[in-house]
């Protein structure tokens, strides 16, 4: 569905409990890094800043031996763009596990 300034779900404010500065009707891009050089499969996989998550298990000595292609071959990112709506029918409660691939999303 597309943004509709006359549709309440795109304009009705929401009282955020955890997010700062987000607004209903705005578009946000979310990234999920994946890495053979980081902490994949652990609670630390999605750390901030990004580099702490993708390289957190890689000793500095090993990192310094890597070329650009080595890093490109070991690190990737899934990303999805969302328009925030105030409508529980669009609620997805567990985005930390990765991009949404339900139904038509993520194909």
PDB file of N, CA and C in Angstrom:
ATOM      1  N   UNK A   1       0.843  -1.183   0.000  1.00  0.00           N
ATOM      2  CA  UNK A   1       0.000   0.000   0.000  1.00  0.00           C
ATOM      3  C   UNK A   1       0.877   1.231   0.000  1.00  0.00           C
ATOM      4  N   UNK A   2       0.342   2.289  -0.553  1.00  0.00           N
ATOM      5  CA  UNK A   2       1.094   3.533  -0.664  1.00  0.00           C
ATOM      6  C   UNK A   2       0.602   4.554   0.352  1.00  0.00           C
ATOM      7  N   UNK A   3       1.488   5.484   0.672  1.00  0.00           N
ATOM      8  CA  UNK A   3       1.166   6.547   1.623  1.00  0.00           C
ATOM      9  C   UNK A   3      -0.071   7.310   1.178  1.00  0.00           C
ATOM     10  N   UNK A   4      -0.949   7.572   2.137  1.00  0.00           N
ATOM     11  CA  UNK A   4      -2.175   8.324   1.873  1.00  0.00           C
ATOM     12  C   UNK A   4      -2.366   9.312   3.022  1.00  0.00           C
ATOM     13  N   UNK A   5      -2.182  10.578   2.744  1.00  0.00           N
ATOM     14  CA  UNK A   5      -2.267  11.620   3.778  1.00  0.00           C
ATOM     15  C   UNK A   5      -3.664  11.718   4.390  1.00  0.00           C
ATOM     16  N   UNK A   6      -4.655  11.084   3.778  1.00  0.00           N
ATOM     17  CA  UNK A   6      -6.016  11.095   4.317  1.00  0.00           C
ATOM     18  C   UNK A   6      -6.327   9.845   5.137  1.00  0.00           C
ATOM     19  N   UNK A   7      -5.401   8.904   5.178  1.00  0.00           N
ATOM     20  CA  UNK A   7      -5.593   7.653   5.909  1.00  0.00           C
ATOM     21  C   UNK A   7      -4.985   7.810   7.301  1.00  0.00           C
ATOM     22  N   UNK A   8      -5.800   7.615   8.345  1.00  0.00           N
ATOM     23  CA  UNK A   8      -5.369   7.855   9.717  1.00  0.00           C
ATOM     24  C   UNK A   8      -4.109   7.081  10.098  1.00  0.00           C
ATOM     25  N   UNK A   9      -3.922   5.882   9.576  1.00  0.00           N
ATOM     26  CA  UNK A   9      -2.759   5.092   9.990  1.00  0.00           C
ATOM     27  C   UNK A   9      -1.439   5.743   9.602  1.00  0.00           C
ATOM     28  N   UNK A  10      -1.473   6.656   8.609  1.00  0.00           N
ATOM     29  CA  UNK A  10      -0.266   7.350   8.179  1.00  0.00           C
ATOM     30  C   UNK A  10      -0.046   8.680   8.890  1.00  0.00           C
ATOM     31  N   UNK A  11      -1.051   9.169   9.611  1.00  0.00           N
ATOM     32  CA  UNK A  11      -0.938  10.506  10.199  1.00  0.00           C
ATOM     33  C   UNK A  11      -1.207  10.569  11.701  1.00  0.00           C
ATOM     34  N   UNK A  12      -1.861   9.548  12.260  1.00  0.00           N
ATOM     35  CA  UNK A  12      -2.177   9.568  13.694  1.00  0.00           C
ATOM     36  C   UNK A  12      -0.896   9.348  14.501  1.00  0.00           C
ATOM     37  N   UNK A  13      -0.530  10.302  15.366  1.00  0.00           N
ATOM     38  CA  UNK A  13       0.703  10.168  16.153  1.00  0.00           C
ATOM     39  C   UNK A  13       0.678   8.925  17.031  1.00  0.00           C
ATOM     40  N   UNK A  14       1.864   8.425  17.330  1.00  0.00           N
ATOM     41  CA  UNK A  14       2.029   7.253  18.185  1.00  0.00           C
ATOM     42  C   UNK A  14       2.970   7.631  19.322  1.00  0.00           C
ATOM     43  N   UNK A  15       2.648   7.174  20.529  1.00  0.00           N
ATOM     44  CA  UNK A  15       3.499   7.462  21.683  1.00  0.00           C
ATOM     45  C   UNK A  15       4.559   6.365  21.793  1.00  0.00           C
ATOM     46  N   UNK A  16       5.771   6.676  21.322  1.00  0.00           N
ATOM     47  CA  UNK A  16       6.863   5.703  21.293  1.00  0.00           C
ATOM     48  C   UNK A  16       7.349   5.400  22.696  1.00  0.00           C
ATOM     49  N   UNK A  17       7.641   4.135  22.940  1.00  0.00           N
ATOM     50  CA  UNK A  17       8.158   3.703  24.238  1.00  0.00           C
ATOM     51  C   UNK A  17       9.682   3.539  24.202  1.00  0.00           C
ATOM     52  N   UNK A  18      10.231   3.194  23.035  1.00  0.00           N
ATOM     53  CA  UNK A  18      11.654   2.889  22.954  1.00  0.00           C
ATOM     54  C   UNK A  18      12.389   3.665  21.864  1.00  0.00           C
ATOM     55  N   UNK A  19      11.709   4.089  20.838  1.00  0.00           N
ATOM     56  CA  UNK A  19      12.365   4.776  19.722  1.00  0.00           C
ATOM     57  C   UNK A  19      12.325   6.282  19.950  1.00  0.00           C
ATOM     58  N   UNK A  20      13.408   6.943  19.610  1.00  0.00           N
ATOM     59  CA  UNK A  20      13.505   8.389  19.799  1.00  0.00           C
ATOM     60  C   UNK A  20      13.519   9.051  18.428  1.00  0.00           C
ATOM     61  N   UNK A  21      12.666  10.036  18.235  1.00  0.00           N
ATOM     62  CA  UNK A  21      12.673  10.813  17.010  1.00  0.00           C
ATOM     63  C   UNK A  21      11.934  10.187  15.841  1.00  0.00           C
ATOM     64  N   UNK A  22      11.313   9.024  16.023  1.00  0.00           N
ATOM     65  CA  UNK A  22      10.566   8.412  14.918  1.00  0.00           C
ATOM     66  C   UNK A  22       9.168   9.006  14.854  1.00  0.00           C
ATOM     67  N   UNK A  23       8.631   9.061  13.629  1.00  0.00           N
ATOM     68  CA  UNK A  23       7.300   9.628  13.443  1.00  0.00           C
ATOM     69  C   UNK A  23       6.482   8.764  12.507  1.00  0.00           C
ATOM     70  N   UNK A  24       5.200   8.646  12.808  1.00  0.00           N
ATOM     71  CA  UNK A  24       4.270   7.940  11.940  1.00  0.00           C
ATOM     72  C   UNK A  24       4.229   8.648  10.586  1.00  0.00           C
ATOM     73  N   UNK A  25       4.207   7.859   9.517  1.00  0.00           N
ATOM     74  CA  UNK A  25       4.160   8.405   8.167  1.00  0.00           C
ATOM     75  C   UNK A  25       5.521   8.608   7.538  1.00  0.00           C
ATOM     76  N   UNK A  26       6.577   8.557   8.345  1.00  0.00           N
ATOM     77  CA  UNK A  26       7.933   8.711   7.824  1.00  0.00           C
ATOM     78  C   UNK A  26       8.477   7.357   7.375  1.00  0.00           C
ATOM     79  N   UNK A  27       9.475   7.399   6.516  1.00  0.00           N
ATOM     80  CA  UNK A  27      10.095   6.194   5.981  1.00  0.00           C
ATOM     81  C   UNK A  27      11.472   6.013   6.598  1.00  0.00           C
ATOM     82  N   UNK A  28      11.765   4.767   6.999  1.00  0.00           N
ATOM     83  CA  UNK A  28      13.036   4.437   7.636  1.00  0.00           C
ATOM     84  C   UNK A  28      13.618   3.192   6.978  1.00  0.00           C
ATOM     85  N   UNK A  29      14.933   3.139   6.898  1.00  0.00           N
ATOM     86  CA  UNK A  29      15.611   1.969   6.364  1.00  0.00           C
ATOM     87  C   UNK A  29      16.314   1.251   7.520  1.00  0.00           C
ATOM     88  N   UNK A  30      16.091  -0.051   7.601  1.00  0.00           N
ATOM     89  CA  UNK A  30      16.680  -0.867   8.660  1.00  0.00           C
ATOM     90  C   UNK A  30      17.689  -1.811   8.023  1.00  0.00           C
ATOM     91  N   UNK A  31      18.849  -1.985   8.685  1.00  0.00           N
ATOM     92  CA  UNK A  31      19.912  -2.856   8.173  1.00  0.00           C
ATOM     93  C   UNK A  31      20.218  -3.974   9.157  1.00  0.00           C
ATOM     94  N   UNK A  32      20.493  -5.156   8.606  1.00  0.00           N
ATOM     95  CA  UNK A  32      20.910  -6.305   9.398  1.00  0.00           C
ATOM     96  C   UNK A  32      22.234  -6.798   8.835  1.00  0.00           C
ATOM     97  N   UNK A  33      23.347  -6.523   9.510  1.00  0.00           N
ATOM     98  CA  UNK A  33      24.647  -6.980   9.015  1.00  0.00           C
ATOM     99  C   UNK A  33      24.833  -8.477   9.253  1.00  0.00           C
ATOM    100  N   UNK A  34      25.542  -9.103   8.353  1.00  0.00           N
ATOM    101  CA  UNK A  34      25.896 -10.511   8.469  1.00  0.00           C
ATOM    102  C   UNK A  34      27.389 -10.605   8.232  1.00  0.00           C
ATOM    103  N   UNK A  35      28.055 -11.461   9.001  1.00  0.00           N
ATOM    104  CA  UNK A  35      29.501 -11.486   8.889  1.00  0.00           C
ATOM    105  C   UNK A  35      30.072 -12.838   9.279  1.00  0.00           C
ATOM    106  N   UNK A  36      31.006 -13.292   8.481  1.00  0.00           N
ATOM    107  CA  UNK A  36      31.789 -14.472   8.838  1.00  0.00           C
ATOM    108  C   UNK A  36      32.925 -14.074   9.771  1.00  0.00           C
ATOM    109  N   UNK A  37      33.133 -12.775   9.946  1.00  0.00           N
ATOM    110  CA  UNK A  37      34.228 -12.282  10.776  1.00  0.00           C
ATOM    111  C   UNK A  37      33.736 -11.739  12.114  1.00  0.00           C
ATOM    112  N   UNK A  38      32.449 -11.789  12.348  1.00  0.00           N
ATOM    113  CA  UNK A  38      31.902 -11.206  13.559  1.00  0.00           C
ATOM    114  C   UNK A  38      31.269 -12.223  14.474  1.00  0.00           C
ATOM    115  N   UNK A  39      30.171 -11.857  15.077  1.00  0.00           N
ATOM    116  CA  UNK A  39      29.524 -12.685  16.093  1.00  0.00           C
ATOM    117  C   UNK A  39      28.201 -13.241  15.582  1.00  0.00           C
ATOM    118  N   UNK A  40      28.166 -13.713  14.355  1.00  0.00           N
ATOM    119  CA  UNK A  40      26.927 -14.235  13.783  1.00  0.00           C
ATOM    120  C   UNK A  40      26.340 -15.335  14.660  1.00  0.00           C
ATOM    121  N   UNK A  41      25.019 -15.288  14.804  1.00  0.00           N
ATOM    122  CA  UNK A  41      24.337 -16.295  15.594  1.00  0.00           C
ATOM    123  C   UNK A  41      24.381 -16.060  17.083  1.00  0.00           C
ATOM    124  N   UNK A  42      24.889 -14.909  17.517  1.00  0.00           N
ATOM    125  CA  UNK A  42      24.938 -14.590  18.940  1.00  0.00           C
ATOM    126  C   UNK A  42      24.136 -13.325  19.206  1.00  0.00           C
ATOM    127  N   UNK A  43      23.948 -13.018  20.480  1.00  0.00           N
ATOM    128  CA  UNK A  43      23.215 -11.796  20.832  1.00  0.00           C
ATOM    129  C   UNK A  43      23.965 -10.543  20.419  1.00  0.00           C
ATOM    130  N   UNK A  44      25.259 -10.666  20.093  1.00  0.00           N
ATOM    131  CA  UNK A  44      26.057  -9.509  19.702  1.00  0.00           C
ATOM    132  C   UNK A  44      26.087  -9.260  18.208  1.00  0.00           C
ATOM    133  N   UNK A  45      25.358 -10.052  17.437  1.00  0.00           N
ATOM    134  CA  UNK A  45      25.410  -9.920  15.981  1.00  0.00           C
ATOM    135  C   UNK A  45      24.972  -8.539  15.515  1.00  0.00           C
ATOM    136  N   UNK A  46      23.954  -7.973  16.135  1.00  0.00           N
ATOM    137  CA  UNK A  46      23.409  -6.688  15.677  1.00  0.00           C
ATOM    138  C   UNK A  46      23.820  -5.574  16.632  1.00  0.00           C
ATOM    139  N   UNK A  47      25.091  -5.345  16.746  1.00  0.00           N
ATOM    140  CA  UNK A  47      25.592  -4.306  17.635  1.00  0.00           C
ATOM    141  C   UNK A  47      25.650  -2.969  16.920  1.00  0.00           C
ATOM    142  N   UNK A  48      25.745  -1.944  17.716  1.00  0.00           N
ATOM    143  CA  UNK A  48      26.002  -0.621  17.191  1.00  0.00           C
ATOM    144  C   UNK A  48      27.240  -0.081  17.907  1.00  0.00           C
ATOM    145  N   UNK A  49      28.160   0.563  17.277  1.00  0.00           N
ATOM    146  CA  UNK A  49      28.136   0.832  15.846  1.00  0.00           C
ATOM    147  C   UNK A  49      28.303  -0.449  15.013  1.00  0.00           C
ATOM    148  N   UNK A  50      27.953  -0.341  13.756  1.00  0.00           N
ATOM    149  CA  UNK A  50      27.938  -1.467  12.828  1.00  0.00           C
ATOM    150  C   UNK A  50      29.210  -2.292  12.878  1.00  0.00           C
ATOM    151  N   UNK A  51      30.371  -1.648  12.876  1.00  0.00           N
ATOM    152  CA  UNK A  51      31.640  -2.376  12.803  1.00  0.00           C
ATOM    153  C   UNK A  51      31.885  -3.252  14.026  1.00  0.00           C
ATOM    154  N   UNK A  52      31.339  -2.872  15.187  1.00  0.00           N
ATOM    155  CA  UNK A  52      31.500  -3.708  16.373  1.00  0.00           C
ATOM    156  C   UNK A  52      30.808  -5.051  16.200  1.00  0.00           C
ATOM    157  N   UNK A  53      29.700  -5.070  15.469  1.00  0.00           N
ATOM    158  CA  UNK A  53      28.973  -6.313  15.240  1.00  0.00           C
ATOM    159  C   UNK A  53      29.615  -7.199  14.196  1.00  0.00           C
ATOM    160  N   UNK A  54      30.119  -6.628  13.119  1.00  0.00           N
ATOM    161  CA  UNK A  54      30.662  -7.460  12.049  1.00  0.00           C
ATOM    162  C   UNK A  54      32.104  -7.879  12.271  1.00  0.00           C
ATOM    163  N   UNK A  55      32.813  -7.209  13.147  1.00  0.00           N
ATOM    164  CA  UNK A  55      34.212  -7.563  13.408  1.00  0.00           C
ATOM    165  C   UNK A  55      34.505  -7.879  14.874  1.00  0.00           C
ATOM    166  N   UNK A  56      33.495  -8.076  15.709  1.00  0.00           N
ATOM    167  CA  UNK A  56      33.744  -8.155  17.153  1.00  0.00           C
ATOM    168  C   UNK A  56      34.524  -9.390  17.587  1.00  0.00           C
ATOM    169  N   UNK A  57      34.540 -10.458  16.811  1.00  0.00           N
ATOM    170  CA  UNK A  57      35.331 -11.638  17.191  1.00  0.00           C
ATOM    171  C   UNK A  57      36.622 -11.755  16.389  1.00  0.00           C
ATOM    172  N   UNK A  58      36.950 -10.737  15.654  1.00  0.00           N
ATOM    173  CA  UNK A  58      38.139 -10.777  14.799  1.00  0.00           C
ATOM    174  C   UNK A  58      39.290 -10.040  15.482  1.00  0.00           C
ATOM    175  N   UNK A  59      40.363 -10.761  15.816  1.00  0.00           N
ATOM    176  CA  UNK A  59      41.509 -10.084  16.439  1.00  0.00           C
ATOM    177  C   UNK A  59      42.104  -9.031  15.494  1.00  0.00           C
ATOM    178  N   UNK A  60      42.587  -7.947  16.047  1.00  0.00           N
ATOM    179  CA  UNK A  60      43.151  -6.865  15.250  1.00  0.00           C
ATOM    180  C   UNK A  60      44.268  -7.373  14.343  1.00  0.00           C
ATOM    181  N   UNK A  61      45.078  -8.313  14.834  1.00  0.00           N
ATOM    182  CA  UNK A  61      46.165  -8.847  14.013  1.00  0.00           C
ATOM    183  C   UNK A  61      45.627  -9.502  12.742  1.00  0.00           C
ATOM    184  N   UNK A  62      44.520 -10.215  12.857  1.00  0.00           N
ATOM    185  CA  UNK A  62      43.906 -10.856  11.690  1.00  0.00           C
ATOM    186  C   UNK A  62      43.257  -9.811  10.784  1.00  0.00           C
ATOM    187  N   UNK A  63      42.598  -8.818  11.386  1.00  0.00           N
ATOM    188  CA  UNK A  63      41.948  -7.765  10.603  1.00  0.00           C
ATOM    189  C   UNK A  63      42.957  -7.040   9.713  1.00  0.00           C
ATOM    190  N   UNK A  64      44.122  -6.768  10.247  1.00  0.00           N
ATOM    191  CA  UNK A  64      45.137  -6.020   9.498  1.00  0.00           C
ATOM    192  C   UNK A  64      45.680  -6.787   8.300  1.00  0.00           C
ATOM    193  N   UNK A  65      45.456  -8.082   8.244  1.00  0.00           N
ATOM    194  CA  UNK A  65      45.928  -8.877   7.103  1.00  0.00           C
ATOM    195  C   UNK A  65      44.905  -8.937   5.976  1.00  0.00           C
ATOM    196  N   UNK A  66      43.689  -8.441   6.217  1.00  0.00           N
ATOM    197  CA  UNK A  66      42.613  -8.551   5.232  1.00  0.00           C
ATOM    198  C   UNK A  66      42.664  -7.435   4.194  1.00  0.00           C
ATOM    199  N   UNK A  67      42.416  -7.809   2.965  1.00  0.00           N
ATOM    200  CA  UNK A  67      42.267  -6.822   1.909  1.00  0.00           C
ATOM    201  C   UNK A  67      40.804  -6.463   1.747  1.00  0.00           C
ATOM    202  N   UNK A  68      40.521  -5.494   0.897  1.00  0.00           N
ATOM    203  CA  UNK A  68      39.139  -5.042   0.681  1.00  0.00           C
ATOM    204  C   UNK A  68      38.253  -6.190   0.204  1.00  0.00           C
ATOM    205  N   UNK A  69      38.735  -7.033  -0.693  1.00  0.00           N
ATOM    206  CA  UNK A  69      37.913  -8.127  -1.196  1.00  0.00           C
ATOM    207  C   UNK A  69      37.677  -9.188  -0.130  1.00  0.00           C
ATOM    208  N   UNK A  70      38.649  -9.416   0.738  1.00  0.00           N
ATOM    209  CA  UNK A  70      38.456 -10.352   1.846  1.00  0.00           C
ATOM    210  C   UNK A  70      37.281  -9.901   2.714  1.00  0.00           C
ATOM    211  N   UNK A  71      37.246  -8.613   3.010  1.00  0.00           N
ATOM    212  CA  UNK A  71      36.166  -8.071   3.833  1.00  0.00           C
ATOM    213  C   UNK A  71      34.841  -8.137   3.081  1.00  0.00           C
ATOM    214  N   UNK A  72      34.841  -7.766   1.807  1.00  0.00           N
ATOM    215  CA  UNK A  72      33.612  -7.807   1.007  1.00  0.00           C
ATOM    216  C   UNK A  72      33.067  -9.227   0.903  1.00  0.00           C
ATOM    217  N   UNK A  73      33.942 -10.210   0.888  1.00  0.00           N
ATOM    218  CA  UNK A  73      33.506 -11.602   0.791  1.00  0.00           C
ATOM    219  C   UNK A  73      32.980 -12.135   2.123  1.00  0.00           C
ATOM    220  N   UNK A  74      33.307 -11.473   3.225  1.00  0.00           N
ATOM    221  CA  UNK A  74      32.925 -11.962   4.553  1.00  0.00           C
ATOM    222  C   UNK A  74      31.770 -11.195   5.182  1.00  0.00           C
ATOM    223  N   UNK A  75      31.462 -10.014   4.669  1.00  0.00           N
ATOM    224  CA  UNK A  75      30.465  -9.153   5.300  1.00  0.00           C
ATOM    225  C   UNK A  75      29.380  -8.782   4.290  1.00  0.00           C
ATOM    226  N   UNK A  76      28.136  -8.865   4.729  1.00  0.00           N
ATOM    227  CA  UNK A  76      27.016  -8.456   3.885  1.00  0.00           C
ATOM    228  C   UNK A  76      25.948  -7.799   4.742  1.00  0.00           C
ATOM    229  N   UNK A  77      24.984  -7.184   4.082  1.00  0.00           N
ATOM    230  CA  UNK A  77      23.915  -6.488   4.798  1.00  0.00           C
ATOM    231  C   UNK A  77      22.592  -6.731   4.090  1.00  0.00           C
ATOM    232  N   UNK A  78      21.585  -7.124   4.879  1.00  0.00           N
ATOM    233  CA  UNK A  78      20.205  -7.107   4.395  1.00  0.00           C
ATOM    234  C   UNK A  78      19.635  -5.748   4.792  1.00  0.00           C
ATOM    235  N   UNK A  79      18.786  -5.192   3.975  1.00  0.00           N
ATOM    236  CA  UNK A  79      18.140  -3.933   4.305  1.00  0.00           C
ATOM    237  C   UNK A  79      16.699  -3.931   3.835  1.00  0.00           C
ATOM    238  N   UNK A  80      15.837  -3.303   4.587  1.00  0.00           N
ATOM    239  CA  UNK A  80      14.446  -3.112   4.186  1.00  0.00           C
ATOM    240  C   UNK A  80      14.032  -1.695   4.536  1.00  0.00           C
ATOM    241  N   UNK A  81      13.131  -1.155   3.732  1.00  0.00           N
ATOM    242  CA  UNK A  81      12.606   0.188   3.935  1.00  0.00           C
ATOM    243  C   UNK A  81      11.172   0.066   4.434  1.00  0.00           C
ATOM    244  N   UNK A  82      10.860   0.810   5.486  1.00  0.00           N
ATOM    245  CA  UNK A  82       9.542   0.767   6.106  1.00  0.00           C
ATOM    246  C   UNK A  82       8.954   2.164   6.191  1.00  0.00           C
ATOM    247  N   UNK A  83       7.669   2.285   5.929  1.00  0.00           N
ATOM    248  CA  UNK A  83       6.914   3.489   6.259  1.00  0.00           C
ATOM    249  C   UNK A  83       6.175   3.162   7.546  1.00  0.00           C
ATOM    250  N   UNK A  84       6.400   3.953   8.570  1.00  0.00           N
ATOM    251  CA  UNK A  84       5.802   3.692   9.873  1.00  0.00           C
ATOM    252  C   UNK A  84       4.328   4.072   9.842  1.00  0.00           C
ATOM    253  N   UNK A  85       3.480   3.109  10.239  1.00  0.00           N
ATOM    254  CA  UNK A  85       2.041   3.348  10.304  1.00  0.00           C
ATOM    255  C   UNK A  85       1.546   3.076  11.711  1.00  0.00           C
ATOM    256  N   UNK A  86       0.484   3.739  12.082  1.00  0.00           N
ATOM    257  CA  UNK A  86      -0.148   3.548  13.386  1.00  0.00           C
ATOM    258  C   UNK A  86      -1.347   2.627  13.182  1.00  0.00           C
ATOM    259  N   UNK A  87      -1.041   1.321  13.022  1.00  0.00           N
ATOM    260  CA  UNK A  87      -2.076   0.327  12.754  1.00  0.00           C
ATOM    261  C   UNK A  87      -1.538  -1.034  13.195  1.00  0.00           C
ATOM    262  N   UNK A  88      -2.162  -1.612  14.210  1.00  0.00           N
ATOM    263  CA  UNK A  88      -1.696  -2.882  14.766  1.00  0.00           C
ATOM    264  C   UNK A  88      -1.731  -4.026  13.746  1.00  0.00           C
ATOM    265  N   UNK A  89      -2.494  -3.900  12.660  1.00  0.00           N
ATOM    266  CA  UNK A  89      -2.513  -4.941  11.637  1.00  0.00           C
ATOM    267  C   UNK A  89      -1.153  -5.094  10.955  1.00  0.00           C
ATOM    268  N   UNK A  90      -0.306  -4.084  11.065  1.00  0.00           N
ATOM    269  CA  UNK A  90       1.022  -4.115  10.453  1.00  0.00           C
ATOM    270  C   UNK A  90       2.130  -4.373  11.475  1.00  0.00           C
ATOM    271  N   UNK A  91       1.755  -4.704  12.691  1.00  0.00           N
ATOM    272  CA  UNK A  91       2.735  -4.928  13.759  1.00  0.00           C
ATOM    273  C   UNK A  91       3.590  -6.152  13.441  1.00  0.00           C
ATOM    274  N   UNK A  92       4.886  -6.006  13.623  1.00  0.00           N
ATOM    275  CA  UNK A  92       5.820  -7.123  13.506  1.00  0.00           C
ATOM    276  C   UNK A  92       6.742  -7.030  14.700  1.00  0.00           C
ATOM    277  N   UNK A  93       6.622  -7.977  15.626  1.00  0.00           N
ATOM    278  CA  UNK A  93       7.228  -7.835  16.936  1.00  0.00           C
ATOM    279  C   UNK A  93       8.674  -8.244  17.106  1.00  0.00           C
ATOM    280  N   UNK A  94       9.312  -8.793  16.074  1.00  0.00           N
ATOM    281  CA  UNK A  94      10.660  -9.292  16.312  1.00  0.00           C
ATOM    282  C   UNK A  94      11.578  -9.005  15.135  1.00  0.00           C
ATOM    283  N   UNK A  95      11.830  -7.750  14.882  1.00  0.00           N
ATOM    284  CA  UNK A  95      12.702  -7.383  13.769  1.00  0.00           C
ATOM    285  C   UNK A  95      14.181  -7.582  14.078  1.00  0.00           C
ATOM    286  N   UNK A  96      14.549  -7.805  15.331  1.00  0.00           N
ATOM    287  CA  UNK A  96      15.963  -7.943  15.664  1.00  0.00           C
ATOM    288  C   UNK A  96      16.549  -9.227  15.077  1.00  0.00           C
ATOM    289  N   UNK A  97      15.727 -10.214  14.778  1.00  0.00           N
ATOM    290  CA  UNK A  97      16.233 -11.488  14.251  1.00  0.00           C
ATOM    291  C   UNK A  97      16.576 -11.423  12.766  1.00  0.00           C
ATOM    292  N   UNK A  98      16.276 -10.322  12.125  1.00  0.00           N
ATOM    293  CA  UNK A  98      16.614 -10.199  10.712  1.00  0.00           C
ATOM    294  C   UNK A  98      15.463  -9.648   9.902  1.00  0.00           C
ATOM    295  N   UNK A  99      15.723  -9.472   8.605  1.00  0.00           N
ATOM    296  CA  UNK A  99      14.718  -8.861   7.742  1.00  0.00           C
ATOM    297  C   UNK A  99      13.468  -9.732   7.648  1.00  0.00           C
ATOM    298  N   UNK A 100      12.345  -9.099   7.403  1.00  0.00           N
ATOM    299  CA  UNK A 100      11.066  -9.794   7.312  1.00  0.00           C
ATOM    300  C   UNK A 100      10.987 -10.505   5.966  1.00  0.00           C
ATOM    301  N   UNK A 101      10.708 -11.788   6.009  1.00  0.00           N
ATOM    302  CA  UNK A 101      10.579 -12.569   4.779  1.00  0.00           C
ATOM    303  C   UNK A 101       9.219 -13.257   4.701  1.00  0.00           C
ATOM    304  N   UNK A 102       8.253 -12.805   5.500  1.00  0.00           N
ATOM    305  CA  UNK A 102       6.901 -13.351   5.472  1.00  0.00           C
ATOM    306  C   UNK A 102       6.152 -12.860   4.240  1.00  0.00           C
ATOM    307  N   UNK A 103       5.288 -13.711   3.714  1.00  0.00           N
ATOM    308  CA  UNK A 103       4.394 -13.370   2.608  1.00  0.00           C
ATOM    309  C   UNK A 103       5.193 -12.792   1.434  1.00  0.00           C
ATOM    310  N   UNK A 104       4.885 -11.566   1.027  1.00  0.00           N
ATOM    311  CA  UNK A 104       5.549 -10.966  -0.134  1.00  0.00           C
ATOM    312  C   UNK A 104       6.815 -10.186   0.230  1.00  0.00           C
ATOM    313  N   UNK A 105       7.113 -10.105   1.517  1.00  0.00           N
ATOM    314  CA  UNK A 105       8.264  -9.302   1.941  1.00  0.00           C
ATOM    315  C   UNK A 105       9.547 -10.128   1.910  1.00  0.00           C
ATOM    316  N   UNK A 106      10.634  -9.508   1.476  1.00  0.00           N
ATOM    317  CA  UNK A 106      11.932 -10.144   1.512  1.00  0.00           C
ATOM    318  C   UNK A 106      12.230 -11.071   0.364  1.00  0.00           C
ATOM    319  N   UNK A 107      11.454 -10.975  -0.693  1.00  0.00           N
ATOM    320  CA  UNK A 107      11.678 -11.846  -1.863  1.00  0.00           C
ATOM    321  C   UNK A 107      12.466 -11.120  -2.927  1.00  0.00           C
TER     322      UNK A 107
END
